[in-house]
Coordinates of C-alpha atoms and ligand atoms in Angstrom, one line a residue:
M7 CA -20.4 -1.7 18.6
S8 CA -17.6 0.4 19.9
R9 CA -14.8 0.6 17.4
A10 CA -11.2 0.1 18.7
F11 CA -8.6 2.7 17.8
N12 CA -7.0 0.3 15.4
F13 CA -3.5 1.3 14.4
S14 CA -2.8 -2.0 12.6
A15 CA -0.2 -2.0 9.8
G16 CA -2.4 -4.4 7.8
P17 CA -4.9 -5.8 7.4
A18 CA -6.0 -2.4 8.5
V19 CA -8.9 -0.1 9.3
L20 CA -11.6 0.4 6.7
P21 CA -14.2 3.2 6.6
L22 CA -17.2 2.3 8.7
E23 CA -19.6 3.0 5.8
V24 CA -17.7 0.4 3.7
L25 CA -18.2 -2.1 6.5
E26 CA -21.9 -1.3 6.6
A27 CA -22.4 -1.7 2.9
S28 CA -20.4 -4.9 2.9
K29 CA -22.4 -6.3 5.7
Q30 CA -25.6 -5.7 3.7
A31 CA -24.0 -7.1 0.6
I32 CA -22.9 -10.3 2.4
Y33 CA -26.4 -10.9 3.4
D34 CA -28.3 -9.7 0.4
Y35 CA -26.8 -7.9 -2.5
N36 CA -29.0 -5.2 -3.9
G37 CA -32.2 -6.9 -3.0
L38 CA -31.4 -9.9 -5.3
G39 CA -32.0 -12.4 -2.5
M40 CA -28.4 -13.5 -2.9
S41 CA -25.2 -12.7 -1.0
I42 CA -22.3 -11.1 -3.0
M43 CA -20.5 -14.4 -2.0
E44 CA -23.2 -16.5 -3.7
M45 CA -23.4 -14.7 -7.1
S46 CA -21.8 -15.8 -10.3
H47 CA -18.8 -13.8 -11.3
R48 CA -20.2 -14.0 -14.8
S49 CA -23.6 -12.4 -13.9
K50 CA -24.5 -9.0 -15.2
E51 CA -24.7 -7.7 -11.6
Y52 CA -21.2 -8.8 -10.9
D53 CA -19.9 -7.5 -14.2
E54 CA -21.2 -4.1 -13.2
I55 CA -19.3 -4.3 -9.9
I56 CA -15.9 -5.2 -11.3
K57 CA -16.2 -2.9 -14.3
T58 CA -17.1 0.1 -12.1
A59 CA -14.3 -0.6 -9.8
Q60 CA -11.8 -0.8 -12.7
A61 CA -13.1 2.5 -14.1
D62 CA -13.0 4.2 -10.7
V63 CA -9.4 3.2 -10.2
L64 CA -8.4 4.9 -13.5
K65 CA -10.6 7.9 -12.7
L66 CA -8.9 8.4 -9.3
M67 CA -5.4 8.0 -11.0
E68 CA -6.4 10.4 -13.8
L69 CA -5.3 7.7 -16.3
S70 CA -7.0 6.8 -19.6
P71 CA -8.5 3.4 -20.2
N72 CA -7.0 3.7 -23.7
E73 CA -3.6 3.7 -22.1
Y74 CA -3.9 1.6 -19.0
D75 CA -5.5 -1.7 -17.9
V76 CA -6.7 -2.6 -14.4
L77 CA -6.6 -6.1 -12.9
F78 CA -7.7 -7.5 -9.6
L79 CA -5.5 -10.6 -8.9
G80 CA -5.0 -13.0 -6.1
G81 CA -1.7 -13.9 -4.5
G82 CA -1.0 -10.7 -2.7
A83 CA 1.6 -8.1 -3.5
S84 CA 4.1 -10.9 -2.9
L85 CA 3.0 -12.7 -6.1
Q86 CA 3.7 -9.5 -8.0
F87 CA 7.3 -9.6 -6.7
Y88 CA 7.7 -12.6 -9.0
M89 CA 5.2 -11.9 -11.7
V90 CA 6.8 -8.6 -12.7
P91 CA 10.2 -10.0 -13.6
F92 CA 8.6 -13.2 -14.9
N93 CA 6.7 -11.1 -17.5
F94 CA 9.2 -8.2 -18.1
L95 CA 12.7 -9.1 -17.2
R96 CA 14.4 -9.9 -20.5
K97 CA 17.9 -8.5 -20.1
K98 CA 18.2 -6.8 -16.7
A99 CA 16.1 -5.2 -14.0
N100 CA 17.0 -2.3 -11.6
Y101 CA 15.7 -2.2 -8.1
I102 CA 15.9 0.4 -5.3
T103 CA 15.7 -1.4 -2.0
T104 CA 14.2 0.8 0.7
G105 CA 12.9 -1.9 3.1
V106 CA 12.1 -5.6 3.5
W107 CA 9.3 -5.6 0.9
A108 CA 11.5 -3.9 -1.7
S109 CA 14.3 -6.4 -1.0
K110 CA 12.0 -9.3 -1.2
A111 CA 10.8 -8.0 -4.6
A112 CA 14.5 -7.8 -5.7
K113 CA 15.2 -11.3 -4.5
E114 CA 12.4 -12.7 -6.6
A115 CA 13.7 -10.9 -9.6
E116 CA 17.1 -12.5 -9.0
K117 CA 15.5 -15.9 -9.6
V118 CA 14.4 -14.8 -13.0
G119 CA 17.4 -12.9 -14.4
E120 CA 20.0 -10.2 -13.9
T121 CA 19.0 -7.9 -11.1
K122 CA 20.9 -4.8 -10.1
I123 CA 20.2 -2.9 -7.0
I124 CA 21.0 0.7 -8.0
A125 CA 20.4 2.3 -4.6
S126 CA 19.5 1.1 -1.1
S127 CA 19.1 2.4 2.4
K128 CA 20.0 -0.9 4.0
D129 CA 23.2 0.6 5.5
T130 CA 21.1 2.5 8.1
N131 CA 18.3 -0.1 8.6
Y132 CA 16.3 1.6 5.9
N133 CA 15.6 4.8 7.7
Y134 CA 15.7 7.1 4.6
I135 CA 14.9 7.1 0.9
P136 CA 18.0 7.3 -1.4
K137 CA 18.1 10.4 -3.5
E138 CA 21.0 9.6 -5.7
Y139 CA 20.4 6.9 -8.2
K140 CA 20.9 6.3 -11.8
A141 CA 19.0 3.7 -13.7
D142 CA 20.7 1.7 -16.5
D143 CA 19.6 2.7 -19.9
D144 CA 19.4 -0.9 -21.0
A145 CA 17.4 -2.2 -18.0
D146 CA 13.9 -3.4 -18.7
Y147 CA 12.4 -1.5 -15.8
L148 CA 13.2 0.1 -12.4
H149 CA 11.2 -1.2 -9.4
I150 CA 10.5 1.0 -6.4
T151 CA 8.4 0.7 -3.2
T152 CA 6.7 4.0 -2.6
N153 CA 5.9 3.4 1.1
N154 CA 7.9 1.2 3.4
T155 CA 5.4 -0.1 5.8
I156 CA 7.8 -1.6 8.2
Y157 CA 10.3 1.2 8.5
G158 CA 8.0 4.1 8.0
T159 CA 9.6 5.9 5.1
E160 CA 7.9 7.1 2.0
W161 CA 8.8 8.6 -1.4
C162 CA 7.4 12.0 -1.0
K163 CA 8.1 12.8 -4.7
D164 CA 7.6 10.7 -7.7
V165 CA 10.6 9.1 -9.4
E166 CA 12.4 11.7 -11.5
G167 CA 14.9 11.6 -14.3
V168 CA 14.4 7.9 -15.1
K169 CA 14.0 7.0 -18.8
I170 CA 13.2 3.3 -18.4
P171 CA 9.8 2.0 -17.4
V172 CA 9.1 2.4 -13.7
V173 CA 7.2 -0.3 -11.7
A174 CA 6.0 0.7 -8.2
D175 CA 4.7 -1.4 -5.3
M176 CA 2.3 1.1 -3.7
S177 CA 0.7 -1.4 -1.4
S178 CA 0.7 0.8 1.7
D179 CA 0.1 4.2 0.2
M180 CA -2.2 3.6 -2.7
F181 CA -4.8 6.3 -2.9
A182 CA -3.3 8.0 0.2
V183 CA -1.5 10.6 -1.7
Q184 CA -1.9 12.1 -5.2
R185 CA 0.9 11.0 -7.4
D186 CA 1.7 11.7 -11.0
F187 CA 0.6 8.2 -11.9
K188 CA 1.4 8.8 -15.6
R189 CA 5.1 8.5 -14.7
Y190 CA 4.6 4.8 -13.8
D191 CA 4.3 2.0 -16.3
M192 CA 3.0 -0.4 -13.7
I193 CA 1.6 0.0 -10.2
Y194 CA 0.5 -2.8 -7.9
A195 CA -0.9 -2.8 -4.4
G196 CA -2.1 -5.5 -2.0
A197 CA -5.4 -4.2 -0.9
Q198 CA -5.2 -4.8 2.8
K199 CA -3.4 -1.6 3.8
N200 CA -5.4 1.2 2.3
I201 CA -8.0 -0.1 -0.2
G202 CA -9.7 -3.2 1.1
P203 CA -9.4 -6.6 2.5
A204 CA -6.5 -9.1 2.1
G205 CA -6.8 -11.4 -0.8
V206 CA -7.0 -9.1 -3.7
T207 CA -4.2 -7.1 -5.4
L208 CA -4.7 -4.1 -7.6
V209 CA -2.6 -4.1 -10.7
V210 CA -2.5 -1.2 -13.2
I211 CA -0.4 -1.7 -16.3
K212 CA 0.3 0.7 -19.2
K213 CA -0.5 -0.9 -22.5
S214 CA 2.7 0.3 -24.1
F215 CA 4.6 -1.5 -21.3
L216 CA 2.7 -4.7 -21.7
E217 CA 3.9 -4.7 -25.3
K218 CA 7.4 -5.1 -24.0
R219 CA 6.6 -8.3 -22.2
K220 CA 8.4 -11.6 -22.8
D221 CA 7.1 -13.8 -25.5
I222 CA 6.4 -17.0 -23.6
V223 CA 4.8 -16.7 -20.3
Y224 CA 3.6 -19.9 -18.6
P225 CA 1.9 -20.8 -16.3
N226 CA -1.2 -19.0 -17.4
M227 CA -2.0 -17.6 -14.0
L228 CA 1.3 -15.6 -14.1
N229 CA 0.6 -14.1 -17.5
Y230 CA -0.6 -10.4 -17.4
K231 CA -1.6 -10.4 -21.0
L232 CA -3.9 -13.3 -20.5
H233 CA -5.5 -11.7 -17.4
I234 CA -6.0 -8.5 -19.4
D235 CA -7.4 -10.3 -22.4
K236 CA -9.9 -11.9 -20.1
E237 CA -10.8 -8.6 -18.4
S238 CA -9.5 -9.8 -15.0
M239 CA -11.8 -12.9 -15.2
F240 CA -9.5 -15.5 -16.5
N241 CA -10.5 -17.5 -13.4
T242 CA -12.9 -16.7 -10.6
P243 CA -11.7 -13.5 -9.2
P244 CA -11.8 -12.7 -5.5
C245 CA -15.4 -11.4 -5.9
M246 CA -16.2 -10.3 -2.4
N247 CA -12.9 -8.6 -1.9
I248 CA -13.3 -6.7 -5.2
Y249 CA -16.7 -5.5 -4.1
V250 CA -15.2 -4.1 -0.9
V251 CA -12.4 -2.4 -2.8
G252 CA -15.1 -0.9 -5.0
Q253 CA -16.8 0.6 -1.9
V254 CA -13.5 2.0 -0.7
L255 CA -13.0 3.6 -4.1
K256 CA -16.4 5.2 -3.9
W257 CA -15.5 6.5 -0.4
V258 CA -12.2 8.0 -1.8
M259 CA -14.0 9.6 -4.7
K260 CA -16.6 11.1 -2.4
T261 CA -14.0 12.5 -0.1
G262 CA -11.8 13.5 -3.0
L263 CA -8.2 12.2 -3.3
G264 CA -6.9 15.7 -2.6
N265 CA -8.8 15.8 0.7
V266 CA -7.8 12.3 1.6
E267 CA -4.1 13.4 1.2
A268 CA -4.7 16.6 3.1
N269 CA -6.2 14.6 6.0
N270 CA -3.3 12.2 5.9
R271 CA -0.8 15.1 6.0
K272 CA -2.6 16.6 8.9
K273 CA -2.7 13.4 10.9
A274 CA 1.0 12.7 10.3
A275 CA 1.9 16.3 11.3
V276 CA 0.0 16.0 14.6
L277 CA 1.9 12.8 15.5
Y278 CA 5.4 13.8 14.3
D279 CA 5.2 17.3 15.7
F280 CA 4.1 16.0 19.0
M281 CA 7.1 13.7 19.1
D282 CA 9.5 16.3 17.9
N283 CA 8.4 18.4 20.8
S284 CA 8.6 15.7 23.4
N285 CA 12.1 16.6 24.5
G286 CA 13.4 13.3 23.2
F287 CA 10.9 11.1 25.1
Y288 CA 9.5 9.9 21.8
T289 CA 11.7 9.8 18.7
P290 CA 10.6 8.9 15.2
T291 CA 13.0 6.3 13.8
V292 CA 13.0 8.2 10.6
K293 CA 15.1 11.4 11.1
V294 CA 14.9 12.8 7.6
K295 CA 11.6 14.7 7.8
E296 CA 10.8 14.6 4.1
D297 CA 11.1 10.8 4.0
R298 CA 8.7 10.2 6.9
S299 CA 5.8 8.1 6.0
L300 CA 2.3 9.6 6.2
M301 CA 1.0 6.1 6.7
N302 CA 3.2 4.2 9.2
V303 CA 4.8 6.2 12.0
A304 CA 7.6 4.2 13.6
F305 CA 9.0 5.5 16.9
L306 CA 10.9 4.7 20.0
I307 CA 10.5 5.7 23.7
K308 CA 13.6 7.1 25.4
G309 CA 15.7 6.1 22.4
G310 CA 14.5 2.5 22.6
N311 CA 13.5 1.2 26.0
P312 CA 11.7 -2.2 25.5
D313 CA 10.2 -2.3 29.0
L314 CA 8.6 1.2 28.6
E315 CA 7.5 0.3 25.1
A316 CA 5.8 -2.9 26.3
K317 CA 4.1 -0.9 29.0
F318 CA 3.0 1.7 26.5
V319 CA 1.4 -1.0 24.3
K320 CA -0.3 -2.6 27.3
E321 CA -1.7 0.6 28.7
A322 CA -2.9 1.9 25.4
R323 CA -4.9 -1.3 24.9
E324 CA -6.2 -1.6 28.4
K325 CA -7.0 2.0 29.2
Y326 CA -8.1 3.3 25.8
N327 CA -8.8 0.4 23.5
M328 CA -5.9 1.4 21.2
A329 CA -4.7 -1.7 19.3
N330 CA -1.7 -2.8 17.3
L331 CA 0.9 -0.3 18.3
K332 CA 3.8 -2.7 18.7
G333 CA 6.5 -2.0 16.2
H334 CA 7.7 -4.6 13.6
R335 CA 10.3 -6.9 15.0
D336 CA 12.9 -5.7 12.5
V337 CA 12.7 -2.2 13.8
G338 CA 11.5 -2.6 17.4
G339 CA 9.8 0.1 19.3
L340 CA 6.3 1.2 18.3
R341 CA 4.4 1.9 15.1
A342 CA 1.2 3.6 14.6
S343 CA -0.3 3.0 11.2
I344 CA -2.7 5.8 10.3
Y345 CA -4.1 4.8 6.9
N346 CA -6.8 6.7 5.0
A347 CA -9.7 5.4 7.1
C348 CA -8.1 6.3 10.4
P349 CA -9.8 9.5 11.5
I350 CA -7.8 12.4 12.9
E351 CA -9.6 12.0 16.2
W352 CA -7.8 8.7 16.7
V353 CA -4.4 10.4 16.2
E354 CA -5.4 13.2 18.6
A355 CA -6.5 10.5 21.2
L356 CA -3.2 8.8 20.7
T357 CA -1.1 11.9 21.3
K358 CA -3.2 12.7 24.3
F359 CA -2.4 9.3 25.7
M360 CA 1.3 9.7 24.7
G361 CA 1.4 13.0 26.7
E362 CA -0.1 11.3 29.8
F363 CA 2.3 8.4 29.5
Q364 CA 5.3 10.7 29.2
V365 CA 4.3 12.6 32.4
A366 CA 3.8 9.3 34.3
N367 CA 7.1 7.7 33.1
K368 CA 9.6 10.6 33.1
Ligands
PLP23 C1 2.2 -5.6 3.1 C2 3.1 -5.3 1.9 C3 3.4 -6.3 1.0 C4 3.0 -7.7 1.1 O1 1.7 -7.9 0.7 P1 1.0 -9.3 0.6 O2 -0.4 -8.9 0.1 O3 0.9 -9.8 2.0 O4 1.8 -10.2 -0.3 C5 4.2 -5.9 -0.1 N1 4.7 -4.6 -0.2 C6 4.4 -3.7 0.7 C7 4.9 -2.3 0.6 C8 3.5 -4.0 1.8 O5 3.2 -3.1 2.7

């Protein structure tokens, strides 16, 4: 099989060795004569898979199982947009809206209770991360989105100076950078950007935060406490997907999270530096350098030339098998998503093509 250079924003590229392990597990898990898809989620073999994955999540985050719980839930990150306020919004919630996903999260909270947007970069089509913000002392939590998949901005620092609990949607940079995870009371991530296939969402909740939940939470499926009491097995979990996430976690551990981050920094630098030196032929849509995403690189050709951009996408695919470079419709232009499993060679191949394309289309 020849692998495409896949720059998809999600579902996105996974490490080849994860695909290979999954292929085997789909056919015959560990010589049991059963597919991972055919096994009981209550079997001791499956229990081992999910428990190991939960433990590995906390190891990578350097969090203690005495302080945090790990869930693998269905419904995508989008369900978390509602589940967070449904469980925790008593009086008021604070949100920082740095993109469409962050705004969707805030909109869901508005359905539940008082929701205040304390900072936003909407005024400039979300092309930076607000630095000035003050959370309300009496708010139940502050919600942020660490990486803005569509606009290509990322919180390069952890939240600072906030005394209320912080909840973070890390869907598109989970295990891509080392963060001081202890600063967060809750973290969630849809798996399909960096840590696995679509259909499973990683949720990490601090026990002391869980204690602050609302008293009555129904329906059951939206109740974090219940999911935690049932060790993420209240109902049949997305078994196969959790297995794949477990394999990705192994891969991150083997590589080392520090090395994963260093690779991501290198890849992003290759691409942004190339564009910054292209005499304006290519321009990243995010001008503030420290806010540029390591994961999703959004850019324009000649300041936004739809014909040239369409030609770029077509040629990339036809000549070099480079896929999914079209930008999101809300931003236009192009976007290269270079998640953890994207090798630096792909980024080098992309910049080589970009150089050729520039010469041919001056
Ligand atoms: C993709 C994405 C989502 C939506 O995830 P679903 O699993 O499709 O619900 C939410 N937040 C961020 C930051 C994303 O990148």
